[in-house]
Amino acid sequence: MLQPITVDFSVIQDWGWGFTGTVALTNLSNKAIEEWDLEFEAPFEISDIWNAEITDQQDQQYQISNADWNATIPPKSTIEFGFNGRRNEIDPVDITLETPSSEPINNYSTDFSVTEDWGWGFTGKVSLTNLSNQALEGWNIELDAPFEISQIWNAEISDQQGQQYQISNVDWNEVIQPGSSIEFGFNGRRNEIDLSNYLFNGQPTASLETPQLSINDMSVVEGDKGTTNLDFEVTLDRQSSEPITVNYSTDNGNAVRGKDYKRAAGTLTFNPGDISERITVPIIGDTKPETLEVFNLNLSDPENAVIVKSQGSGAIIDQDINPTEGFNYGEALQKSFLFYEAQRSGELPADNRIPWRGDSALSDGVDRNNDGDFNDAGEVNLTGGYYDAGDHIKFGLPMASSMTLLSWGVMEYKDAYRQSGQLDEALDAIKWGTDYILKAHVSENGSTQAFYGQVGDAKIEYNYWISPEEITMERPAFKLDAKNPGADLIGESAAALASGSIIWRYRDPQYAETLLDNAQQLYEFAKDNPGIYSDSIPEADPYYGSFSYTDELAWSATWLYKATGDESYLREAEDYYQQIGGLADWTHNWDNKSYGSAVLLAQETGRQEYHNDVEEWLDYWSDDSGSGIQYTDGGLAWRAEWGSLRIAANTAFVAGVYSDYLLEYNLEDAAKAQRYDQLSEQQIDYILGDNPNNFSYMVGFGDNFPTEPHHRGASGNQGSSGNSPINGEPNQFILYGALVGGPGSPDDNDYVDERRDFVRNEVALDYNAGLTGALARMYDKYGGDPLTDTQIANLPFEWSEVNFG
């Protein structure tokens, strides 16, 4: 006879290799249950338990019994117990390497490691090393994996029996040379943590037979427009003489509420005698090619029944044919990181992918060795970081601002970065900047003493048109401290470190903690020492002069709240935001963080005032009727002459983030969300070539792109002397991924590809920062294949090697 009990298991904290789970036992009857135990088989090891005890265990088969204080479950009541669980180690066993021409060989080594872990799944990497003195031609390995492989790259699954895998080479890594290694990677999915197969034993004072509820799985073909209904059937196993109710609600799988389907939530009622009812979920049609998308419909809180299947899966089948034309967003995202690598200063790593770049500016900071701000080596070390633009100055404010935006993009679209294979490149790009910020931070006894805000002086640097490797001129370092404040630059640096700590938390917790500790110190110093940094460093003023620091304090406080969950940071962020006084008709940029702060605060608090500010601003940008932003005939939202595309790209990124937020949490604003989504997509596609000239403003992307970006290193010093770069010939080197400034007026034809015209052809760290996040978002929606490592290595990095055919 069925016991009138429900068992609800949930994971309340997940840290990858283990988790904390709770089990709720609900007595649905009108009689108390005395003395209970629960038996189940768990795909994990229970390491601690509270509010219950383990009374028997056979391997992973557990019997859990009540504690003294919860032996009785009163009628219509719930008791809970909890435990810590440890998953099976992610460790393939019995790896055997074979080649077609031999028996299984032993003269090799294998190395498996987890490169990314997000709880229910992970990214793994296997390295195969040939220890013999002859090449291995054609190989496969067999492994018994305690997980499911869902995606694999640089290899293929040639056979699978359960979780026994045979993995074989692909064409480009068929041969393993003597003493060499090859690598392949995959995404793995752990066994679900599921206690659905359980046996409950109790001693009720009375028992009754309770109807059982279940929901089916359904699929539907998505339409091209409007909505198509997907009907789920909820059934009872028997009739009841009493009314039965059950709550229901949808949640996302890889299908997104508001974009792929409309939210459904409410209470379903079975009248006496009924055994079947339907719940309808509207599916949103479009003409965009998509993979199979799935969402869930969940049942909860039944009255006069128990749930035996609480979740139904809804599969949305796309009927759209893949387009023959369109942009490869994966390649564009990948090349944006090549630009950041070309901007690196200092000693370059062994895996440097830019062949025309080498070590540079290895003495940065030595001019301040008498300041007392010594590192362990007894010197001020300000090597590393990024050159700002086509020059060789390291401006602290736009560099830190760019790192924060890059981190925001990874946080919002991490799955896109992972699936495109660009997550490592993104983390490396951000770390190159945050490592430098840590060097620039002078701290003593856990408190900020000073911060180096700039290296290099334009009055000196701009007299030389040379590559960074040829730098010999004086490069002074400029410092902020209590007497020379700069709350804007220091506050932005705190935001860069705090946001960086979020994305590094699961990859390198110790590094993340270092970033967070320094971020907190910098933020406190910025609060205590208000002031404009360009007043303290006048050498920055003609180029990156700041107008306010309040917006950076709101911005950094919000990021610290996201990184720590400390409500005091949120209160301070809101206080600083109130001092800003709303948003104007500009956009998020290296100097103005008001717009990004408003979006983050809207996300974190849900308060209408932030929504109103953001939407008033985005309505201005998405209104092409003449009362909003100026639009070119080709669709560019044009705001200012200098860096017009950078401005549009930043707006596209922030608009996209807010659009996705509305679609996820505020379905009633779906029309607004779609409007902001269109704004975002239109600007990115314009940049990549969807414009009247079919011209890509990203260097090295497509067949028609800028050949003369204003950049000393890429120009190759072609016939130039002093500070007068010549025009008329392409740069010697291709500055892949760089976004140029773009049209100098709201005219699609107001662009010339000339190196001297730095207004239209400038490139800079902050030009690509918002663009990179927006490209990750476009990849997330539409895909696109990045180049392989071999294809990257074989790119024509010099113009003399280019042959477009």
PDB file of C-alpha atoms in Angstrom, residues 97-361:
ATOM      1  CA  LEU A  97      46.713   3.158 -26.194  1.00  0.00           C
ATOM      2  CA  GLU A  98      46.692   1.171 -29.420  1.00  0.00           C
ATOM      3  CA  THR A  99      47.934   1.708 -32.988  1.00  0.00           C
ATOM      4  CA  PRO A 100      46.719  -0.160 -36.069  1.00  0.00           C
ATOM      5  CA  SER A 101      50.059  -1.860 -36.704  1.00  0.00           C
ATOM      6  CA  SER A 102      50.812  -3.198 -33.256  1.00  0.00           C
ATOM      7  CA  GLU A 103      49.534  -4.785 -30.138  1.00  0.00           C
ATOM      8  CA  PRO A 104      48.713  -2.415 -27.264  1.00  0.00           C
ATOM      9  CA  ILE A 105      51.980  -0.636 -26.497  1.00  0.00           C
ATOM     10  CA  ASN A 106      53.449   0.452 -23.196  1.00  0.00           C
ATOM     11  CA  ASN A 107      56.002   3.024 -24.299  1.00  0.00           C
ATOM     12  CA  TYR A 108      53.714   6.006 -23.816  1.00  0.00           C
ATOM     13  CA  SER A 109      52.255   8.131 -21.038  1.00  0.00           C
ATOM     14  CA  THR A 110      48.807   9.626 -20.525  1.00  0.00           C
ATOM     15  CA  ASP A 111      47.883  12.625 -18.453  1.00  0.00           C
ATOM     16  CA  PHE A 112      44.282  13.543 -17.626  1.00  0.00           C
ATOM     17  CA  SER A 113      43.285  16.856 -16.015  1.00  0.00           C
ATOM     18  CA  VAL A 114      40.138  18.854 -15.377  1.00  0.00           C
ATOM     19  CA  THR A 115      40.482  22.341 -16.838  1.00  0.00           C
ATOM     20  CA  GLU A 116      37.042  23.656 -15.908  1.00  0.00           C
ATOM     21  CA  ASP A 117      34.544  22.349 -13.355  1.00  0.00           C
ATOM     22  CA  TRP A 118      31.015  23.682 -12.972  1.00  0.00           C
ATOM     23  CA  GLY A 119      29.448  21.111 -10.667  1.00  0.00           C
ATOM     24  CA  TRP A 120      27.236  18.883 -12.757  1.00  0.00           C
ATOM     25  CA  GLY A 121      29.819  18.726 -15.504  1.00  0.00           C
ATOM     26  CA  PHE A 122      33.357  19.667 -16.426  1.00  0.00           C
ATOM     27  CA  THR A 123      35.859  20.154 -19.220  1.00  0.00           C
ATOM     28  CA  GLY A 124      38.668  17.598 -19.305  1.00  0.00           C
ATOM     29  CA  LYS A 125      41.910  17.304 -21.215  1.00  0.00           C
ATOM     30  CA  VAL A 126      43.950  14.185 -22.078  1.00  0.00           C
ATOM     31  CA  SER A 127      47.586  14.431 -23.144  1.00  0.00           C
ATOM     32  CA  LEU A 128      49.233  11.475 -24.939  1.00  0.00           C
ATOM     33  CA  THR A 129      53.034  11.427 -25.023  1.00  0.00           C
ATOM     34  CA  ASN A 130      55.042   9.113 -27.303  1.00  0.00           C
ATOM     35  CA  LEU A 131      58.027   7.937 -25.227  1.00  0.00           C
ATOM     36  CA  SER A 132      59.417   5.712 -27.980  1.00  0.00           C
ATOM     37  CA  ASN A 133      61.973   6.554 -30.684  1.00  0.00           C
ATOM     38  CA  GLN A 134      59.584   6.031 -33.567  1.00  0.00           C
ATOM     39  CA  ALA A 135      56.450   7.807 -34.699  1.00  0.00           C
ATOM     40  CA  LEU A 136      53.027   6.390 -33.839  1.00  0.00           C
ATOM     41  CA  GLU A 137      50.782   6.558 -36.898  1.00  0.00           C
ATOM     42  CA  GLY A 138      47.103   6.188 -36.202  1.00  0.00           C
ATOM     43  CA  TRP A 139      46.054   5.699 -32.588  1.00  0.00           C
ATOM     44  CA  ASN A 140      43.098   5.118 -30.341  1.00  0.00           C
ATOM     45  CA  ILE A 141      42.660   4.831 -26.603  1.00  0.00           C
ATOM     46  CA  GLU A 142      40.134   2.960 -24.539  1.00  0.00           C
ATOM     47  CA  LEU A 143      38.964   4.353 -21.252  1.00  0.00           C
ATOM     48  CA  ASP A 144      36.361   3.462 -18.669  1.00  0.00           C
ATOM     49  CA  ALA A 145      34.929   6.801 -17.563  1.00  0.00           C
ATOM     50  CA  PRO A 146      32.713   7.417 -14.508  1.00  0.00           C
ATOM     51  CA  PHE A 147      30.871  10.098 -16.486  1.00  0.00           C
ATOM     52  CA  GLU A 148      29.208  10.750 -19.842  1.00  0.00           C
ATOM     53  CA  ILE A 149      31.214  12.458 -22.606  1.00  0.00           C
ATOM     54  CA  SER A 150      28.927  14.995 -24.261  1.00  0.00           C
ATOM     55  CA  GLN A 151      31.301  16.826 -26.600  1.00  0.00           C
ATOM     56  CA  ILE A 152      34.832  16.092 -27.834  1.00  0.00           C
ATOM     57  CA  TRP A 153      37.420  18.006 -29.848  1.00  0.00           C
ATOM     58  CA  ASN A 154      40.759  17.088 -31.496  1.00  0.00           C
ATOM     59  CA  ALA A 155      39.607  13.444 -31.413  1.00  0.00           C
ATOM     60  CA  GLU A 156      36.468  11.401 -32.085  1.00  0.00           C
ATOM     61  CA  ILE A 157      34.504   8.692 -30.325  1.00  0.00           C
ATOM     62  CA  SER A 158      34.830   5.632 -32.550  1.00  0.00           C
ATOM     63  CA  ASP A 159      32.999   3.209 -30.239  1.00  0.00           C
ATOM     64  CA  GLN A 160      31.015   3.364 -27.018  1.00  0.00           C
ATOM     65  CA  GLN A 161      29.515   0.718 -24.782  1.00  0.00           C
ATOM     66  CA  GLY A 162      27.877   2.391 -21.812  1.00  0.00           C
ATOM     67  CA  GLN A 163      30.680   4.415 -20.265  1.00  0.00           C
ATOM     68  CA  GLN A 164      33.400   2.381 -21.974  1.00  0.00           C
ATOM     69  CA  TYR A 165      34.786   4.654 -24.690  1.00  0.00           C
ATOM     70  CA  GLN A 166      37.118   4.104 -27.618  1.00  0.00           C
ATOM     71  CA  ILE A 167      38.565   7.426 -28.742  1.00  0.00           C
ATOM     72  CA  SER A 168      40.545   7.751 -31.978  1.00  0.00           C
ATOM     73  CA  ASN A 169      42.657  10.362 -33.722  1.00  0.00           C
ATOM     74  CA  VAL A 170      41.389  12.873 -36.240  1.00  0.00           C
ATOM     75  CA  ASP A 171      43.184  13.722 -39.490  1.00  0.00           C
ATOM     76  CA  TRP A 172      45.414  16.474 -38.142  1.00  0.00           C
ATOM     77  CA  ASN A 173      46.840  14.562 -35.158  1.00  0.00           C
ATOM     78  CA  GLU A 174      47.064  11.049 -36.593  1.00  0.00           C
ATOM     79  CA  VAL A 175      50.848  10.959 -36.112  1.00  0.00           C
ATOM     80  CA  ILE A 176      52.523  11.334 -32.709  1.00  0.00           C
ATOM     81  CA  GLN A 177      56.188  12.055 -33.306  1.00  0.00           C
ATOM     82  CA  PRO A 178      58.886  10.521 -31.028  1.00  0.00           C
ATOM     83  CA  GLY A 179      59.111  12.398 -27.768  1.00  0.00           C
ATOM     84  CA  SER A 180      56.058  14.514 -28.681  1.00  0.00           C
ATOM     85  CA  SER A 181      52.621  14.957 -27.207  1.00  0.00           C
ATOM     86  CA  ILE A 182      49.151  15.561 -28.565  1.00  0.00           C
ATOM     87  CA  GLU A 183      46.102  16.673 -26.649  1.00  0.00           C
ATOM     88  CA  PHE A 184      42.371  16.288 -26.992  1.00  0.00           C
ATOM     89  CA  GLY A 185      39.581  17.577 -24.812  1.00  0.00           C
ATOM     90  CA  PHE A 186      35.973  16.912 -23.995  1.00  0.00           C
ATOM     91  CA  ASN A 187      33.039  18.049 -21.914  1.00  0.00           C
ATOM     92  CA  GLY A 188      31.910  15.487 -19.355  1.00  0.00           C
ATOM     93  CA  ARG A 189      28.609  15.196 -17.562  1.00  0.00           C
ATOM     94  CA  ARG A 190      28.523  13.524 -14.185  1.00  0.00           C
ATOM     95  CA  ASN A 191      25.814  11.118 -13.181  1.00  0.00           C
ATOM     96  CA  GLU A 192      22.831  13.060 -11.976  1.00  0.00           C
ATOM     97  CA  ILE A 193      22.497  13.415  -8.233  1.00  0.00           C
ATOM     98  CA  ASP A 194      19.116  11.749  -7.995  1.00  0.00           C
ATOM     99  CA  LEU A 195      17.346  10.057  -5.116  1.00  0.00           C
ATOM    100  CA  SER A 196      14.213   9.205  -7.059  1.00  0.00           C
ATOM    101  CA  ASN A 197      14.702   5.462  -6.565  1.00  0.00           C
ATOM    102  CA  TYR A 198      13.994   5.172  -2.864  1.00  0.00           C
ATOM    103  CA  LEU A 199      12.071   3.022  -0.410  1.00  0.00           C
ATOM    104  CA  PHE A 200      10.366   4.734   2.507  1.00  0.00           C
ATOM    105  CA  ASN A 201       9.456   2.790   5.624  1.00  0.00           C
ATOM    106  CA  GLY A 202       7.438   4.251   8.450  1.00  0.00           C
ATOM    107  CA  GLN A 203       4.894   3.341  11.055  1.00  0.00           C
ATOM    108  CA  PRO A 204       1.827   5.493  10.402  1.00  0.00           C
ATOM    109  CA  THR A 205      -1.002   5.397  12.917  1.00  0.00           C
ATOM    110  CA  ALA A 206      -3.287   5.136   9.882  1.00  0.00           C
ATOM    111  CA  SER A 207      -2.782   4.823   6.170  1.00  0.00           C
ATOM    112  CA  LEU A 208      -4.688   5.741   3.059  1.00  0.00           C
ATOM    113  CA  GLU A 209      -4.312   5.235  -0.636  1.00  0.00           C
ATOM    114  CA  THR A 210      -3.329   8.493  -2.333  1.00  0.00           C
ATOM    115  CA  PRO A 211      -3.695   9.194  -6.075  1.00  0.00           C
ATOM    116  CA  GLN A 212      -0.415   9.576  -7.972  1.00  0.00           C
ATOM    117  CA  LEU A 213       0.318  12.473 -10.332  1.00  0.00           C
ATOM    118  CA  SER A 214       2.688  12.376 -13.305  1.00  0.00           C
ATOM    119  CA  ILE A 215       3.496  14.601 -16.292  1.00  0.00           C
ATOM    120  CA  ASN A 216       4.560  13.518 -19.772  1.00  0.00           C
ATOM    121  CA  ASP A 217       7.393  14.707 -22.059  1.00  0.00           C
ATOM    122  CA  MET A 218       6.391  16.474 -25.275  1.00  0.00           C
ATOM    123  CA  SER A 219       7.901  17.939 -28.447  1.00  0.00           C
ATOM    124  CA  VAL A 220       6.703  20.343 -31.119  1.00  0.00           C
ATOM    125  CA  VAL A 221       8.009  21.833 -34.371  1.00  0.00           C
ATOM    126  CA  GLU A 222       8.738  25.523 -33.948  1.00  0.00           C
ATOM    127  CA  GLY A 223       6.946  27.884 -36.308  1.00  0.00           C
ATOM    128  CA  ASP A 224       8.430  30.772 -38.276  1.00  0.00           C
ATOM    129  CA  LYS A 225       6.409  33.443 -36.447  1.00  0.00           C
ATOM    130  CA  GLY A 226       3.825  33.894 -33.735  1.00  0.00           C
ATOM    131  CA  THR A 227       3.400  31.046 -31.268  1.00  0.00           C
ATOM    132  CA  THR A 228       2.694  27.329 -31.447  1.00  0.00           C
ATOM    133  CA  ASN A 229       1.114  25.555 -28.487  1.00  0.00           C
ATOM    134  CA  LEU A 230       2.890  22.685 -26.768  1.00  0.00           C
ATOM    135  CA  ASP A 231       0.459  20.708 -24.575  1.00  0.00           C
ATOM    136  CA  PHE A 232       1.681  18.687 -21.611  1.00  0.00           C
ATOM    137  CA  GLU A 233      -0.635  16.048 -20.191  1.00  0.00           C
ATOM    138  CA  VAL A 234      -0.819  15.603 -16.415  1.00  0.00           C
ATOM    139  CA  THR A 235      -2.482  12.371 -15.328  1.00  0.00           C
ATOM    140  CA  LEU A 236      -3.719  10.609 -12.187  1.00  0.00           C
ATOM    141  CA  ASP A 237      -3.378   6.867 -11.745  1.00  0.00           C
ATOM    142  CA  ARG A 238      -6.909   6.668 -10.309  1.00  0.00           C
ATOM    143  CA  GLN A 239     -10.021   8.738  -9.793  1.00  0.00           C
ATOM    144  CA  SER A 240     -10.538  10.662  -6.593  1.00  0.00           C
ATOM    145  CA  SER A 241     -13.650  11.737  -4.762  1.00  0.00           C
ATOM    146  CA  GLU A 242     -11.888  14.924  -3.656  1.00  0.00           C
ATOM    147  CA  PRO A 243     -10.624  17.865  -5.756  1.00  0.00           C
ATOM    148  CA  ILE A 244      -6.887  17.626  -6.465  1.00  0.00           C
ATOM    149  CA  THR A 245      -4.635  20.609  -7.151  1.00  0.00           C
ATOM    150  CA  VAL A 246      -0.994  20.894  -8.145  1.00  0.00           C
ATOM    151  CA  ASN A 247       1.174  23.933  -8.922  1.00  0.00           C
ATOM    152  CA  TYR A 248       3.205  24.136 -12.108  1.00  0.00           C
ATOM    153  CA  SER A 249       5.900  26.385 -13.573  1.00  0.00           C
ATOM    154  CA  THR A 250       8.378  26.370 -16.458  1.00  0.00           C
ATOM    155  CA  ASP A 251      12.143  26.706 -16.249  1.00  0.00           C
ATOM    156  CA  ASN A 252      14.947  26.903 -18.791  1.00  0.00           C
ATOM    157  CA  GLY A 253      17.009  24.097 -20.159  1.00  0.00           C
ATOM    158  CA  ASN A 254      18.993  25.320 -23.144  1.00  0.00           C
ATOM    159  CA  ALA A 255      15.763  26.941 -24.336  1.00  0.00           C
ATOM    160  CA  VAL A 256      15.315  30.459 -22.946  1.00  0.00           C
ATOM    161  CA  ARG A 257      12.065  31.801 -21.567  1.00  0.00           C
ATOM    162  CA  GLY A 258      10.836  34.788 -23.549  1.00  0.00           C
ATOM    163  CA  LYS A 259      13.026  33.986 -26.543  1.00  0.00           C
ATOM    164  CA  ASP A 260      12.063  30.374 -27.254  1.00  0.00           C
ATOM    165  CA  TYR A 261       8.905  29.877 -25.181  1.00  0.00           C
ATOM    166  CA  LYS A 262       6.546  31.865 -22.987  1.00  0.00           C
ATOM    167  CA  ARG A 263       6.389  31.345 -19.265  1.00  0.00           C
ATOM    168  CA  ALA A 264       3.620  29.152 -17.918  1.00  0.00           C
ATOM    169  CA  ALA A 265       2.820  29.035 -14.204  1.00  0.00           C
ATOM    170  CA  GLY A 266      -0.243  28.506 -12.070  1.00  0.00           C
ATOM    171  CA  THR A 267      -2.371  25.871 -10.362  1.00  0.00           C
ATOM    172  CA  LEU A 268      -3.923  22.902 -12.150  1.00  0.00           C
ATOM    173  CA  THR A 269      -7.167  21.472 -10.725  1.00  0.00           C
ATOM    174  CA  PHE A 270      -8.630  17.975 -11.116  1.00  0.00           C
ATOM    175  CA  ASN A 271     -12.311  17.842 -10.310  1.00  0.00           C
ATOM    176  CA  PRO A 272     -13.623  14.648  -8.643  1.00  0.00           C
ATOM    177  CA  GLY A 273     -13.600  11.854 -11.192  1.00  0.00           C
ATOM    178  CA  ASP A 274     -11.095  13.498 -13.592  1.00  0.00           C
ATOM    179  CA  ILE A 275      -7.866  11.676 -14.364  1.00  0.00           C
ATOM    180  CA  SER A 276      -6.283  13.890 -17.073  1.00  0.00           C
ATOM    181  CA  GLU A 277      -5.662  17.630 -17.551  1.00  0.00           C
ATOM    182  CA  ARG A 278      -3.510  19.688 -19.922  1.00  0.00           C
ATOM    183  CA  ILE A 279      -1.047  22.553 -19.444  1.00  0.00           C
ATOM    184  CA  THR A 280      -0.314  24.663 -22.535  1.00  0.00           C
ATOM    185  CA  VAL A 281       3.037  26.385 -23.107  1.00  0.00           C
ATOM    186  CA  PRO A 282       3.270  28.802 -26.083  1.00  0.00           C
ATOM    187  CA  ILE A 283       6.381  28.250 -28.236  1.00  0.00           C
ATOM    188  CA  ILE A 284       7.789  31.384 -29.917  1.00  0.00           C
ATOM    189  CA  GLY A 285       8.473  30.997 -33.640  1.00  0.00           C
ATOM    190  CA  ASP A 286      11.367  32.473 -35.600  1.00  0.00           C
ATOM    191  CA  THR A 287      13.330  31.880 -38.780  1.00  0.00           C
ATOM    192  CA  LYS A 288      16.739  31.528 -37.143  1.00  0.00           C
ATOM    193  CA  PRO A 289      18.494  28.152 -37.517  1.00  0.00           C
ATOM    194  CA  GLU A 290      18.871  26.596 -34.062  1.00  0.00           C
ATOM    195  CA  THR A 291      19.778  23.288 -32.487  1.00  0.00           C
ATOM    196  CA  LEU A 292      17.253  21.225 -30.549  1.00  0.00           C
ATOM    197  CA  GLU A 293      16.095  23.270 -27.561  1.00  0.00           C
ATOM    198  CA  VAL A 294      14.595  21.907 -24.365  1.00  0.00           C
ATOM    199  CA  PHE A 295      12.828  23.456 -21.377  1.00  0.00           C
ATOM    200  CA  ASN A 296      11.095  21.914 -18.353  1.00  0.00           C
ATOM    201  CA  LEU A 297       7.613  22.052 -16.844  1.00  0.00           C
ATOM    202  CA  ASN A 298       7.670  21.252 -13.125  1.00  0.00           C
ATOM    203  CA  LEU A 299       4.902  20.107 -10.769  1.00  0.00           C
ATOM    204  CA  SER A 300       4.964  20.971  -7.061  1.00  0.00           C
ATOM    205  CA  ASP A 301       2.878  21.301  -3.876  1.00  0.00           C
ATOM    206  CA  PRO A 302       0.057  18.838  -4.595  1.00  0.00           C
ATOM    207  CA  GLU A 303      -3.098  18.692  -2.523  1.00  0.00           C
ATOM    208  CA  ASN A 304      -4.783  15.274  -2.008  1.00  0.00           C
ATOM    209  CA  ALA A 305      -2.254  13.520  -4.272  1.00  0.00           C
ATOM    210  CA  VAL A 306       1.419  12.622  -4.473  1.00  0.00           C
ATOM    211  CA  ILE A 307       3.762  13.303  -7.393  1.00  0.00           C
ATOM    212  CA  VAL A 308       5.567  10.347  -8.908  1.00  0.00           C
ATOM    213  CA  LYS A 309       6.945  12.215 -11.965  1.00  0.00           C
ATOM    214  CA  SER A 310       7.362  15.892 -11.265  1.00  0.00           C
ATOM    215  CA  GLN A 311       9.097  17.153 -14.413  1.00  0.00           C
ATOM    216  CA  GLY A 312       8.151  17.071 -18.067  1.00  0.00           C
ATOM    217  CA  SER A 313      10.607  18.011 -20.799  1.00  0.00           C
ATOM    218  CA  GLY A 314       9.494  20.125 -23.729  1.00  0.00           C
ATOM    219  CA  ALA A 315      11.581  19.736 -26.895  1.00  0.00           C
ATOM    220  CA  ILE A 316      11.455  22.478 -29.540  1.00  0.00           C
ATOM    221  CA  ILE A 317      12.345  21.136 -32.989  1.00  0.00           C
ATOM    222  CA  ASP A 318      13.688  23.720 -35.422  1.00  0.00           C
ATOM    223  CA  GLN A 319      12.592  23.433 -39.041  1.00  0.00           C
ATOM    224  CA  ASP A 320      14.732  26.289 -40.374  1.00  0.00           C
ATOM    225  CA  ILE A 321      17.473  25.466 -42.872  1.00  0.00           C
ATOM    226  CA  ASN A 322      20.981  26.627 -42.073  1.00  0.00           C
ATOM    227  CA  PRO A 323      21.701  29.884 -43.904  1.00  0.00           C
ATOM    228  CA  THR A 324      24.182  29.909 -46.769  1.00  0.00           C
ATOM    229  CA  GLU A 325      25.309  33.410 -45.783  1.00  0.00           C
ATOM    230  CA  GLY A 326      26.069  34.999 -42.451  1.00  0.00           C
ATOM    231  CA  PHE A 327      28.915  35.884 -40.149  1.00  0.00           C
ATOM    232  CA  ASN A 328      31.191  33.448 -38.379  1.00  0.00           C
ATOM    233  CA  TYR A 329      30.844  34.870 -34.874  1.00  0.00           C
ATOM    234  CA  GLY A 330      33.131  32.199 -33.441  1.00  0.00           C
ATOM    235  CA  GLU A 331      35.981  33.340 -35.693  1.00  0.00           C
ATOM    236  CA  ALA A 332      35.323  37.016 -34.933  1.00  0.00           C
ATOM    237  CA  LEU A 333      35.352  36.314 -31.178  1.00  0.00           C
ATOM    238  CA  GLN A 334      38.594  34.361 -31.539  1.00  0.00           C
ATOM    239  CA  LYS A 335      40.323  37.114 -33.519  1.00  0.00           C
ATOM    240  CA  SER A 336      39.360  39.756 -30.965  1.00  0.00           C
ATOM    241  CA  PHE A 337      41.660  37.964 -28.530  1.00  0.00           C
ATOM    242  CA  LEU A 338      44.459  37.986 -31.112  1.00  0.00           C
ATOM    243  CA  PHE A 339      44.234  41.776 -30.958  1.00  0.00           C
ATOM    244  CA  TYR A 340      44.661  41.740 -27.176  1.00  0.00           C
ATOM    245  CA  GLU A 341      47.693  39.489 -27.564  1.00  0.00           C
ATOM    246  CA  ALA A 342      49.196  41.976 -30.024  1.00  0.00           C
ATOM    247  CA  GLN A 343      48.830  44.708 -27.375  1.00  0.00           C
ATOM    248  CA  ARG A 344      50.781  42.863 -24.682  1.00  0.00           C
ATOM    249  CA  SER A 345      53.697  44.602 -23.031  1.00  0.00           C
ATOM    250  CA  GLY A 346      56.530  42.949 -21.104  1.00  0.00           C
ATOM    251  CA  GLU A 347      57.965  39.472 -21.425  1.00  0.00           C
ATOM    252  CA  LEU A 348      55.730  37.438 -23.719  1.00  0.00           C
ATOM    253  CA  PRO A 349      54.799  33.839 -22.876  1.00  0.00           C
ATOM    254  CA  ALA A 350      56.063  30.809 -24.764  1.00  0.00           C
ATOM    255  CA  ASP A 351      52.638  30.346 -26.395  1.00  0.00           C
ATOM    256  CA  ASN A 352      52.631  33.828 -27.959  1.00  0.00           C
ATOM    257  CA  ARG A 353      50.583  33.535 -31.168  1.00  0.00           C
ATOM    258  CA  ILE A 354      51.626  36.868 -32.747  1.00  0.00           C
ATOM    259  CA  PRO A 355      54.865  36.147 -34.642  1.00  0.00           C
ATOM    260  CA  TRP A 356      55.769  39.808 -35.193  1.00  0.00           C
ATOM    261  CA  ARG A 357      55.598  40.624 -31.469  1.00  0.00           C
ATOM    262  CA  GLY A 358      58.411  40.116 -28.968  1.00  0.00           C
ATOM    263  CA  ASP A 359      59.424  41.172 -25.457  1.00  0.00           C
ATOM    264  CA  SER A 360      59.249  44.913 -24.831  1.00  0.00           C
ATOM    265  CA  ALA A 361      59.431  47.629 -22.144  1.00  0.00           C
TER     266      ALA A 361
END
